[in-house]
């Protein structure tokens, strides 16, 4: 009947109203659960079936610290995170879409006149957004009040209206600096670099402390963990007119750093337009190289597998590394994606939490 | 004219309006809940301290306790800024060493004329002493208050005259009609006047919260009852 149609219409509207309320009631769940396993993960940038044991935490990263005048990278992506652990190690699986695989980090290019030129670009802060590399980063709370609440923002300091940070002129030098408030407050920074470190299978393990003066440390609060060797240096000859070394097998497509096994003195048999890596990398030894990782880009998606000891040892491990000593605790962290950019990155507000199951 | 005597299409049109108003009220309540609670998602009950903060404290301190709380690193920071404002916001060492230290670390990222960070507000810089002084007046500044008050009064009045008008045509007895219509209008006046009174005593924060809640409840009730009347209460043959 007509009457019942009216009633149905009305009831349908009430349900609609109710469900919009319901949407509001759903609390955001920001916890990544690490699942216990008794086999080991193979780090190859391919997610093996073992990962199906863990459920993914989806994190949208859609904020940028500044608008670079030549940035054409992603402004938003969804990161899927998974975690597993065994008696000794913790593993992470990171997956996110990035339409471009960017590896040409400041490469040398042979010009038509036979000269070599290093390809570079600079935005208004003096940083590259086009000839760089894809990167991914974690921040872990070691001991920084406010991190659990605000995430990366506790350590993020951008230039003010006078072009200064902490009263020090930074005009044209940077968009921002990282430091914590007080001595003793540190964050663990895992900086995965697709060109400089991925071929070697490690992450650049760094940390952030309270230094807010470039006279004390060029990078302010940002430091590499203690190392006994390894690292990366520019591949430049004495008079800076070209590369000093090249790869033994040069495919010109994938290897944009020169690793020791490939390193051979530069001999110019190249043609115009050919590229040679602008950087050379060696595995870090010591605390700076104690996180293993392998990333693989396929069909517009980066897949990165990461492995670290639950508890690290060594020089200053407790102030430079997050220590997963108590598996009943919650460990706050935050993540960010760098799309071919030196310092610009897409991030999320607040922090995420890791718990062990 | 009676609501339940209206044609099907008039009923349909009015129902659409009434439900839209309820949705509007629901979003208003959600917004209030978010602004005045420590959570930043979901549907929340406002906390009275946060309401107090907004209406009986300086915009600067009030914001740190409410809408900007998520950017405050540790709660003690609010006390530092609060003390400075209580002392009359002087341009002294305490300001430079303690207050500005916090503003620099936690607020300037967004509150800067040149910031291009996501979520920045270049129109409201907190770069120096003069910038900050703009936000240290107790309670809403008179200008800000007058701006908000006239928008609220004029906007809500239009909604209210329509809702009370529709409700007055319902077939409910005279008494509940009178009560609901009077409640809605008087709570609106009480609510807005309490915004100003809260500058002088924080007790009025309770009046703001109470009258606001009653106002929304009265409006929602009138919408629901009118809807009920439109579709269900068709039995009585035009009384009186």
Coordinates of C-alpha atoms in Angstrom, one line a residue:
Chain A
X1 CA 0.0 0.0 0.0
X2 CA 0.9 3.6 -0.3
X3 CA 1.0 4.0 3.5
X4 CA 3.7 1.4 3.9
X5 CA 5.8 2.8 1.2
X6 CA 5.9 6.1 3.1
X7 CA 6.9 4.3 6.2
X8 CA 9.6 2.4 4.4
X9 CA 10.9 5.6 3.0
X10 CA 11.0 7.2 6.4
X11 CA 12.7 4.2 8.0
X12 CA 15.3 4.0 5.2
X13 CA 16.2 7.7 5.9
X14 CA 16.5 7.0 9.6
X15 CA 18.8 4.1 8.9
X16 CA 20.8 6.4 6.6
X17 CA 21.1 9.0 9.3
X18 CA 22.1 6.3 11.9
X19 CA 24.8 4.8 9.7
X20 CA 26.4 8.2 9.2
X21 CA 26.7 8.4 13.0
X22 CA 28.1 4.9 13.0
X23 CA 30.9 6.0 10.6
X24 CA 31.9 8.6 13.1
X25 CA 32.0 6.1 15.9
X26 CA 34.6 3.9 14.3
X27 CA 37.9 4.6 16.0
X28 CA 41.0 4.7 14.0
X29 CA 43.1 1.6 14.6
X30 CA 46.8 2.4 14.3
X31 CA 48.4 -0.7 15.6
X32 CA 50.7 -3.0 13.7
X33 CA 50.8 -6.5 15.3
X34 CA 54.0 -8.5 14.9
X35 CA 53.3 -12.2 14.7
X36 CA 55.6 -14.9 16.0
X37 CA 57.1 -17.3 13.5
X38 CA 59.6 -20.1 13.8
X39 CA 61.0 -20.0 10.3
X40 CA 63.0 -17.2 8.7
X41 CA 62.1 -14.5 6.2
X42 CA 64.2 -14.4 3.0
X43 CA 65.1 -10.8 2.2
X44 CA 64.6 -10.5 -1.6
X45 CA 61.9 -7.8 -1.9
X46 CA 59.4 -10.5 -2.8
X47 CA 56.7 -11.3 -0.3
X48 CA 56.7 -15.0 0.3
X49 CA 53.6 -16.9 1.6
X50 CA 55.0 -16.7 5.2
X51 CA 53.8 -13.1 5.3
X52 CA 50.2 -14.2 5.0
X53 CA 50.4 -15.0 8.8
X54 CA 50.5 -11.3 9.5
X55 CA 47.7 -8.8 8.9
X56 CA 48.5 -5.5 7.3
X57 CA 48.3 -2.1 8.8
X58 CA 47.3 0.4 6.1
X59 CA 48.7 3.9 6.5
X60 CA 47.9 6.8 4.3
X61 CA 50.7 9.3 3.8
X62 CA 49.5 12.5 2.2
X63 CA 51.2 15.4 3.8
X64 CA 54.3 17.3 2.7
X65 CA 56.6 19.5 4.8
X66 CA 57.1 22.1 2.0
X67 CA 56.2 22.7 -1.6
X68 CA 59.3 22.4 -3.6
X69 CA 59.3 24.4 -6.8
X70 CA 60.3 21.4 -9.0
X71 CA 58.7 18.5 -7.2
X72 CA 56.7 16.2 -9.4
X73 CA 56.6 13.2 -7.2
X74 CA 53.7 11.6 -5.4
X75 CA 51.7 13.6 -3.0
X76 CA 49.8 10.7 -1.5
X77 CA 50.1 6.9 -1.3
X78 CA 48.9 4.1 0.9
X79 CA 51.6 2.1 2.7
X80 CA 50.9 -1.4 3.7
X81 CA 52.9 -2.6 6.7
X82 CA 53.3 -6.1 8.1
X83 CA 55.6 -7.5 10.8
X84 CA 56.8 -10.9 12.0
X85 CA 59.3 -11.9 14.6
X86 CA 61.2 -14.9 15.9
X87 CA 63.4 -15.4 18.9
X88 CA 66.1 -13.2 17.7
X89 CA 64.9 -11.0 14.8
X90 CA 62.0 -8.7 13.9
X91 CA 60.9 -8.4 10.2
X92 CA 58.9 -5.8 8.4
X93 CA 57.2 -5.9 5.0
X94 CA 56.6 -2.5 3.5
X95 CA 54.6 -2.1 0.3
X96 CA 53.4 1.0 -1.4
X97 CA 52.6 2.2 -4.9
X98 CA 55.0 4.6 -6.5
X99 CA 54.4 4.9 -10.3
X100 CA 58.1 5.7 -11.0
X101 CA 61.2 3.7 -10.1
X102 CA 63.7 6.5 -9.5
X103 CA 67.3 5.5 -9.4
X104 CA 69.2 8.1 -11.3
X105 CA 70.9 9.8 -8.4
X106 CA 73.1 12.6 -9.6
X107 CA 74.5 10.4 -12.5
X108 CA 77.3 11.5 -14.8
X109 CA 76.1 11.8 -18.4
X110 CA 78.3 12.0 -21.5
X111 CA 77.5 15.1 -23.5
X112 CA 77.5 15.4 -27.3
X113 CA 80.8 17.4 -27.1
X114 CA 82.5 14.4 -25.3
X115 CA 82.5 16.2 -21.9
X116 CA 80.9 14.6 -18.8
X117 CA 78.3 16.4 -16.9
X118 CA 76.7 15.4 -13.5
X119 CA 72.9 15.7 -13.8
X120 CA 71.6 17.7 -10.8
X121 CA 68.6 19.9 -10.0
X122 CA 68.0 22.2 -7.0
X123 CA 64.7 23.5 -5.6
X124 CA 64.4 26.7 -3.6
X125 CA 66.0 25.0 -0.6
X126 CA 68.9 23.7 -2.6
X127 CA 67.7 20.1 -2.7
X128 CA 67.0 17.7 -5.6
X129 CA 63.6 16.4 -6.6
X130 CA 64.4 14.9 -10.0
X131 CA 67.9 13.3 -10.0
X132 CA 67.7 11.5 -6.7
X133 CA 66.4 8.1 -5.5
X134 CA 63.3 6.6 -3.9
X135 CA 63.6 6.2 -0.1
X136 CA 61.5 5.1 2.8
X137 CA 61.9 5.9 6.4
X138 CA 60.9 4.8 9.9
X139 CA 61.2 6.9 13.0
X140 CA 61.1 4.9 16.3
X141 CA 60.7 6.4 19.7
X142 CA 63.7 5.7 21.8
X143 CA 63.1 8.3 24.4
X144 CA 61.4 11.5 23.1
X145 CA 58.5 12.8 25.1
X146 CA 55.6 13.7 22.8
X147 CA 56.6 11.3 20.0
X148 CA 53.8 8.9 20.9
X149 CA 51.3 11.7 20.6
X150 CA 52.7 13.8 17.7
X151 CA 54.9 11.4 15.7
X152 CA 57.7 12.9 13.6
X153 CA 56.4 16.5 14.3
X154 CA 58.3 16.4 17.7
X155 CA 61.6 16.5 15.8
X156 CA 60.5 18.6 12.8
X157 CA 61.6 22.2 12.6
X158 CA 60.9 24.3 9.6
X159 CA 62.4 27.7 8.7
X160 CA 60.4 30.6 10.1
X161 CA 59.4 33.9 8.5
X162 CA 63.0 35.2 8.9
X163 CA 64.5 32.1 7.2
X164 CA 65.8 30.9 10.5
X165 CA 65.7 27.8 12.6
X166 CA 66.7 28.2 16.3
X167 CA 67.9 31.7 15.4
X168 CA 70.3 30.4 12.8
X169 CA 70.0 31.6 9.2
X170 CA 69.0 28.7 6.9
X171 CA 67.7 30.7 3.9
X172 CA 68.3 28.7 0.7
X173 CA 70.0 26.0 2.7
X174 CA 67.1 23.8 3.8
X175 CA 63.4 23.6 4.4
X176 CA 63.9 22.2 7.9
X177 CA 66.0 20.4 10.4
X178 CA 65.6 17.5 12.7
X179 CA 66.3 17.6 16.4
X180 CA 64.7 16.7 19.7
X181 CA 64.2 19.0 22.7
X182 CA 66.7 18.0 25.3
X183 CA 69.9 16.0 25.8
X184 CA 69.1 12.4 26.2
X185 CA 66.0 12.5 24.0
X186 CA 66.6 10.4 20.9
X187 CA 64.7 8.8 18.0
X188 CA 65.9 5.9 15.9
X189 CA 65.8 6.7 12.2
X190 CA 65.8 3.9 9.6
X191 CA 66.6 5.4 6.2
X192 CA 66.1 2.9 3.4
X193 CA 67.8 4.2 0.3
X194 CA 67.0 2.5 -3.0
X195 CA 70.3 3.5 -4.8
X196 CA 73.0 3.9 -2.2
X197 CA 72.1 1.0 0.1
X198 CA 69.6 -1.3 -1.5
X199 CA 72.2 -3.1 -3.7
X200 CA 74.2 -3.9 -0.6
X201 CA 71.1 -5.1 1.3
X202 CA 71.2 -2.8 4.2
X203 CA 69.4 0.3 5.6
X204 CA 71.3 3.4 6.6
X205 CA 70.7 3.2 10.4
X206 CA 70.7 6.7 11.9
X207 CA 69.4 8.6 14.9
X208 CA 68.2 12.0 15.9
X209 CA 69.2 13.8 19.1
X210 CA 69.0 17.3 20.6
X211 CA 71.8 19.0 18.7
X212 CA 70.3 22.2 17.2
X213 CA 73.5 23.9 16.1
X214 CA 75.4 23.3 12.8
X215 CA 78.6 24.2 14.5
X216 CA 78.3 21.1 16.6
X217 CA 77.0 18.8 13.8
X218 CA 76.5 19.8 10.2
X219 CA 73.2 17.9 10.1
X220 CA 72.0 19.3 13.4
X221 CA 70.2 16.6 15.4
X222 CA 70.6 14.0 12.6
X223 CA 73.5 11.5 12.9
X224 CA 74.6 8.2 11.4
X225 CA 74.8 5.4 14.0
X226 CA 78.3 4.5 15.1
X227 CA 80.2 2.7 12.4
X228 CA 83.5 1.0 12.0
X229 CA 83.7 1.3 8.2
X230 CA 81.8 1.5 5.0
X231 CA 79.6 4.2 3.6
X232 CA 79.2 6.2 0.4
X233 CA 81.4 8.7 -1.4
X234 CA 80.9 10.7 -4.6
X235 CA 82.3 9.2 -7.7
X236 CA 84.3 12.2 -8.9
X237 CA 87.7 12.5 -10.5
X238 CA 90.4 14.8 -9.1
X239 CA 89.6 17.8 -11.3
X240 CA 85.9 17.2 -10.9
X241 CA 85.4 17.0 -14.6
X242 CA 84.0 13.4 -14.7
X243 CA 83.7 10.1 -12.9
X244 CA 86.7 8.3 -11.3
X245 CA 85.3 4.8 -11.4
X246 CA 82.6 2.8 -13.2
X247 CA 80.9 -0.5 -12.9
X248 CA 82.6 -3.5 -14.4
X249 CA 79.3 -4.6 -16.0
X250 CA 77.6 -1.4 -16.8
X251 CA 73.9 -1.9 -17.7
X252 CA 73.1 1.8 -17.4
X253 CA 69.6 1.1 -16.1
X254 CA 69.7 -0.4 -12.6
X255 CA 73.1 0.3 -11.0
X256 CA 73.3 3.9 -10.0
X257 CA 75.9 3.3 -7.3
X258 CA 79.2 1.4 -7.6
X259 CA 79.6 -1.4 -5.1
X260 CA 83.1 -2.9 -4.4
X261 CA 82.6 -6.0 -6.4
X262 CA 81.8 -3.9 -9.5
X263 CA 84.3 -1.1 -9.0
X264 CA 86.8 -0.5 -11.8
X265 CA 88.7 2.6 -12.9
X266 CA 86.9 4.8 -15.4
X267 CA 87.8 4.3 -19.0
X268 CA 85.8 6.4 -21.4
X269 CA 84.5 4.2 -24.2
X270 CA 81.1 5.7 -23.9
X271 CA 78.8 7.4 -26.3
X272 CA 76.9 10.6 -25.9
X273 CA 73.9 10.3 -23.5
X274 CA 75.4 7.3 -21.6
X275 CA 75.2 7.4 -17.8
X276 CA 77.7 6.5 -15.1
X277 CA 76.8 6.3 -11.3
X278 CA 77.6 9.5 -9.4
X279 CA 78.1 7.6 -6.1
X280 CA 79.9 4.6 -4.7
X281 CA 78.7 2.5 -1.7
X282 CA 80.2 0.1 0.7
X283 CA 78.4 -1.9 3.4
X284 CA 78.4 -0.1 6.7
X285 CA 80.0 -2.1 9.5
X286 CA 79.0 -1.5 13.1
X287 CA 75.7 -0.2 14.4
X288 CA 75.0 1.9 11.3
X289 CA 74.8 -1.3 9.2
X290 CA 72.8 -3.5 11.5
X291 CA 69.5 -3.5 9.7
X292 CA 69.2 -5.7 6.6
X293 CA 66.8 -4.9 3.8
X294 CA 66.0 -5.6 0.2
X295 CA 63.6 -3.6 -1.9
X296 CA 62.2 -4.5 -5.3
X297 CA 60.1 -2.3 -7.6
X298 CA 57.6 -4.1 -9.8
X299 CA 54.6 -2.8 -11.7
X300 CA 54.5 0.5 -9.8
X301 CA 54.9 -1.0 -6.3
X302 CA 57.9 -1.0 -4.0
X303 CA 58.1 -4.1 -1.8
X304 CA 60.7 -3.8 0.9
X305 CA 61.6 -6.6 3.3
X306 CA 63.5 -5.6 6.5
X307 CA 65.2 -7.5 9.2
X308 CA 66.8 -6.4 12.4
X309 CA 67.8 -8.0 15.7
X310 CA 65.1 -7.5 18.4
X311 CA 67.9 -6.2 20.6
X312 CA 71.0 -4.7 19.1
X313 CA 74.4 -4.6 20.8
X314 CA 77.4 -2.5 20.4
X315 CA 78.6 1.0 21.0
X316 CA 75.8 3.3 22.2
X317 CA 73.2 0.8 21.0
X318 CA 70.7 2.0 23.7
X319 CA 70.7 5.6 22.7
X320 CA 70.9 5.0 18.9
X321 CA 68.6 2.0 18.4
X322 CA 65.1 1.2 19.5
X323 CA 65.3 -2.0 21.6
X324 CA 62.5 -4.4 21.5
X325 CA 63.4 -5.9 24.9
X326 CA 59.9 -6.2 26.4
X327 CA 57.5 -7.8 24.0
X328 CA 54.5 -6.8 26.1
X329 CA 55.2 -3.2 25.5
X330 CA 53.8 -0.9 22.7
X331 CA 56.5 0.7 20.5
X332 CA 55.5 4.0 18.8
X333 CA 56.8 4.7 15.3
X334 CA 56.0 6.7 12.2
X335 CA 56.8 6.3 8.5
X336 CA 57.4 8.4 5.4
X337 CA 57.9 7.9 1.7
X338 CA 60.5 9.9 -0.4
X339 CA 59.7 9.9 -4.1
X340 CA 62.9 10.7 -5.9
X341 CA 63.4 13.6 -3.5
X342 CA 66.3 14.5 -1.3
X343 CA 64.4 16.0 1.6
X344 CA 60.7 16.4 0.6
X345 CA 58.6 13.5 1.8
X346 CA 55.0 12.4 2.2
X347 CA 54.2 11.7 5.9
X348 CA 51.2 11.1 8.2
X349 CA 50.2 12.9 11.4
X350 CA 50.6 11.3 14.8
X351 CA 52.3 8.0 15.5
X352 CA 51.6 4.3 14.8
X353 CA 52.1 1.6 17.4
X354 CA 53.9 -1.8 17.1
X355 CA 52.8 -4.6 19.4
X356 CA 53.9 -8.2 19.7
X357 CA 51.4 -11.0 19.5
Chain B
X1 CA -3.4 24.0 8.0
X2 CA -2.1 20.8 9.6
X3 CA 1.1 18.8 8.8
X4 CA -0.7 15.5 8.4
X5 CA -3.3 17.0 6.1
X6 CA -0.6 18.0 3.6
X7 CA -0.3 16.4 0.2
X8 CA 2.2 13.5 -0.3
X9 CA 4.7 15.7 -2.1
X10 CA 4.6 18.5 0.5
X11 CA 5.2 15.9 3.2
X12 CA 8.1 14.6 1.1
X13 CA 9.6 18.0 0.7
X14 CA 9.3 18.9 4.4
X15 CA 10.7 15.6 5.5
X16 CA 13.7 16.2 3.3
X17 CA 14.2 19.5 5.0
X18 CA 13.8 18.2 8.5
X19 CA 16.2 15.3 8.0
X20 CA 18.8 17.7 6.5
X21 CA 18.5 19.9 9.5
X22 CA 19.0 16.9 11.8
X23 CA 22.1 15.9 9.8
X24 CA 23.3 19.4 10.1
X25 CA 22.8 19.3 13.9
X26 CA 24.5 15.9 14.0
X27 CA 27.6 17.3 12.2
X28 CA 27.6 20.4 14.5
X29 CA 27.5 18.1 17.5
X30 CA 30.3 16.0 16.1
X31 CA 32.4 19.1 15.4
X32 CA 31.8 20.4 19.0
X33 CA 32.7 16.9 20.3
X34 CA 35.9 16.9 18.4
X35 CA 36.9 20.4 19.3
X36 CA 36.2 20.0 23.0
X37 CA 37.5 16.5 23.6
X38 CA 41.0 15.1 23.5
X39 CA 40.2 12.7 20.7
X40 CA 40.4 13.5 17.0
X41 CA 38.0 11.0 15.5
X42 CA 34.7 9.6 16.4
X43 CA 31.7 11.0 18.2
X44 CA 32.8 12.5 21.6
X45 CA 31.3 14.1 24.6
X46 CA 32.9 17.5 25.1
X47 CA 35.0 18.1 28.2
X48 CA 34.1 21.1 30.2
X49 CA 37.7 22.1 30.7
X50 CA 38.1 22.5 27.0
X51 CA 34.9 24.6 26.8
X52 CA 36.3 26.8 29.6
X53 CA 39.6 27.1 27.8
X54 CA 37.9 28.4 24.7
X55 CA 35.7 31.0 26.3
X56 CA 37.3 32.2 29.4
X57 CA 41.0 32.1 28.4
X58 CA 43.1 33.8 25.9
X59 CA 42.8 32.4 22.4
X60 CA 46.5 31.3 22.6
X61 CA 46.2 29.3 25.8
X62 CA 42.6 28.2 25.0
X63 CA 43.7 26.8 21.6
X64 CA 46.6 24.9 23.2
X65 CA 44.1 23.2 25.5
X66 CA 41.6 22.5 22.8
X67 CA 41.8 22.7 19.0
X68 CA 45.6 22.9 18.9
X69 CA 46.2 20.4 21.8
X70 CA 47.3 17.8 19.3
X71 CA 50.4 19.9 18.5
X72 CA 51.5 20.4 22.1
X73 CA 54.4 18.2 22.9
X74 CA 54.0 17.9 26.6
X75 CA 51.2 19.3 28.8
X76 CA 53.6 21.4 30.9
X77 CA 54.1 23.6 27.9
X78 CA 50.6 24.9 28.3
X79 CA 51.3 26.0 31.8
X80 CA 54.4 27.9 30.7
X81 CA 52.4 29.9 28.1
X82 CA 49.5 30.3 30.5
X83 CA 51.8 31.8 33.2
X84 CA 53.2 34.3 30.8
X85 CA 49.7 35.4 29.7
X86 CA 48.5 35.7 33.3
X87 CA 51.5 37.9 34.0
X88 CA 50.3 40.3 31.4
X89 CA 52.3 38.9 28.4
X90 CA 55.4 41.0 28.9
X91 CA 58.3 41.1 26.3
X92 CA 60.9 39.7 28.7
X93 CA 63.5 36.9 29.1
X94 CA 60.8 34.5 30.2
X95 CA 59.0 35.1 26.9
X96 CA 62.1 34.8 24.8
X97 CA 63.6 31.7 26.5
X98 CA 60.5 29.8 27.6
X99 CA 57.4 30.8 25.6
X100 CA 59.0 31.4 22.3
X101 CA 61.0 28.2 22.6
X102 CA 57.7 26.3 22.7
X103 CA 56.1 28.3 19.9
X104 CA 59.1 27.9 17.7
X105 CA 59.3 24.1 18.3
X106 CA 55.6 23.3 18.1
X107 CA 53.6 26.0 16.3
X108 CA 55.7 27.9 13.7
X109 CA 55.8 25.1 11.2
X110 CA 52.2 26.0 10.4
X111 CA 51.8 29.4 11.9
X112 CA 54.2 31.2 9.6
X113 CA 53.7 33.6 6.7
X114 CA 56.0 31.6 4.5
X115 CA 55.1 28.0 5.5
X116 CA 54.0 25.7 2.6
X117 CA 53.6 22.7 4.9
X118 CA 50.3 20.7 4.5
X119 CA 47.9 22.2 7.0
X120 CA 49.7 25.5 7.4
X121 CA 47.9 28.7 8.2
X122 CA 50.1 31.6 6.8
X123 CA 47.3 34.0 7.6
X124 CA 47.9 33.5 11.3
X125 CA 51.6 33.8 11.9
X126 CA 53.2 33.3 15.4
X127 CA 56.6 34.5 14.4
X128 CA 57.4 37.1 17.0
X129 CA 56.2 39.0 20.1
X130 CA 53.7 41.2 18.3
X131 CA 52.2 38.2 16.4
X132 CA 51.6 36.5 19.7
X133 CA 50.2 39.5 21.5
X134 CA 47.2 39.4 19.1
X135 CA 46.0 36.2 20.8
X136 CA 46.6 36.9 24.5
X137 CA 43.4 38.8 25.2
X138 CA 41.2 36.9 27.7
X139 CA 38.4 35.0 26.1
X140 CA 37.4 35.5 22.6
X141 CA 38.5 38.9 21.5
X142 CA 35.6 41.3 21.2
X143 CA 35.9 41.5 17.4
X144 CA 36.1 37.7 17.0
X145 CA 33.2 37.3 19.4
X146 CA 31.0 39.8 17.6
X147 CA 31.9 38.1 14.3
X148 CA 31.0 34.6 15.5
X149 CA 28.0 35.8 17.4
X150 CA 26.3 37.6 14.5
X151 CA 26.9 34.7 12.2
X152 CA 25.5 32.2 14.7
X153 CA 22.5 34.3 15.6
X154 CA 21.5 35.1 12.1
X155 CA 22.1 31.7 10.8
X156 CA 20.5 29.8 13.6
X157 CA 17.5 32.1 13.6
X158 CA 16.7 31.2 10.0
X159 CA 16.9 27.5 10.8
X160 CA 14.9 27.9 14.0
X161 CA 12.0 29.9 12.4
X162 CA 11.6 27.2 9.9
X163 CA 11.7 24.3 12.3
X164 CA 9.5 26.0 15.0
X165 CA 7.2 27.0 12.2
X166 CA 6.8 23.5 10.9
X167 CA 6.5 22.1 14.4
X168 CA 3.8 24.6 15.3
X169 CA 1.6 23.1 12.5
X170 CA 1.8 19.7 14.1
X171 CA -1.2 18.2 15.8
X172 CA 0.5 17.9 19.2
X173 CA -1.1 19.6 22.2
X174 CA -0.4 23.2 22.9
X175 CA 1.7 22.8 26.0
X176 CA 4.6 20.7 24.7
X177 CA 4.7 22.9 21.6
X178 CA 5.0 26.0 23.7
X179 CA 7.7 24.5 25.9
X180 CA 9.8 23.3 23.0
X181 CA 9.6 26.4 21.0
X182 CA 10.4 28.6 24.0
X183 CA 13.3 26.4 25.0
X184 CA 14.9 26.5 21.5
X185 CA 14.8 30.3 21.3
X186 CA 15.8 31.1 24.9
X187 CA 18.6 28.6 24.9
X188 CA 20.0 30.2 21.8
X189 CA 20.1 33.6 23.5
X190 CA 21.5 32.1 26.7
X191 CA 24.2 30.2 24.8
X192 CA 25.5 33.3 22.9
X193 CA 25.3 35.6 25.9
X194 CA 27.2 33.1 28.0
X195 CA 30.1 33.3 25.4
X196 CA 30.5 36.9 26.5
X197 CA 29.9 36.3 30.2
X198 CA 32.5 33.6 30.3
X199 CA 35.1 36.3 29.8
X200 CA 34.3 37.4 33.3
X201 CA 33.6 34.1 35.0
X202 CA 34.4 30.6 33.9
X203 CA 31.2 29.3 35.5
X204 CA 29.5 30.4 32.3
X205 CA 31.4 27.6 30.5
X206 CA 28.8 25.3 32.1
X207 CA 26.0 27.6 30.8
X208 CA 27.5 27.4 27.3
X209 CA 27.6 23.6 27.4
X210 CA 24.2 23.2 29.0
X211 CA 22.3 25.6 26.9
X212 CA 24.0 24.4 23.7
X213 CA 23.0 20.8 24.5
X214 CA 19.4 21.8 25.3
X215 CA 19.2 23.9 22.1
X216 CA 20.3 21.0 20.0
X217 CA 18.0 18.6 21.8
X218 CA 15.0 20.9 21.4
X219 CA 15.7 21.3 17.7
X220 CA 16.2 17.5 17.1
X221 CA 13.0 16.8 19.1
X222 CA 11.0 19.2 17.1
X223 CA 12.3 17.7 13.8
X224 CA 11.5 14.1 15.0
X225 CA 8.1 15.0 16.3
X226 CA 7.2 16.9 13.1
X227 CA 8.3 13.9 11.0
X228 CA 6.2 11.6 13.2
X229 CA 3.3 13.9 12.8
X230 CA 3.8 14.1 9.0
X231 CA 3.7 10.3 8.4
X232 CA 2.1 8.5 11.3
X233 CA -0.3 10.7 13.3
X234 CA -3.0 10.8 10.6
X235 CA -5.8 9.3 12.7
X236 CA -7.5 12.4 14.3
X237 CA -9.7 14.3 11.9
X238 CA -8.5 17.9 12.1
X239 CA -9.1 18.7 15.8
X240 CA -10.4 22.1 17.0

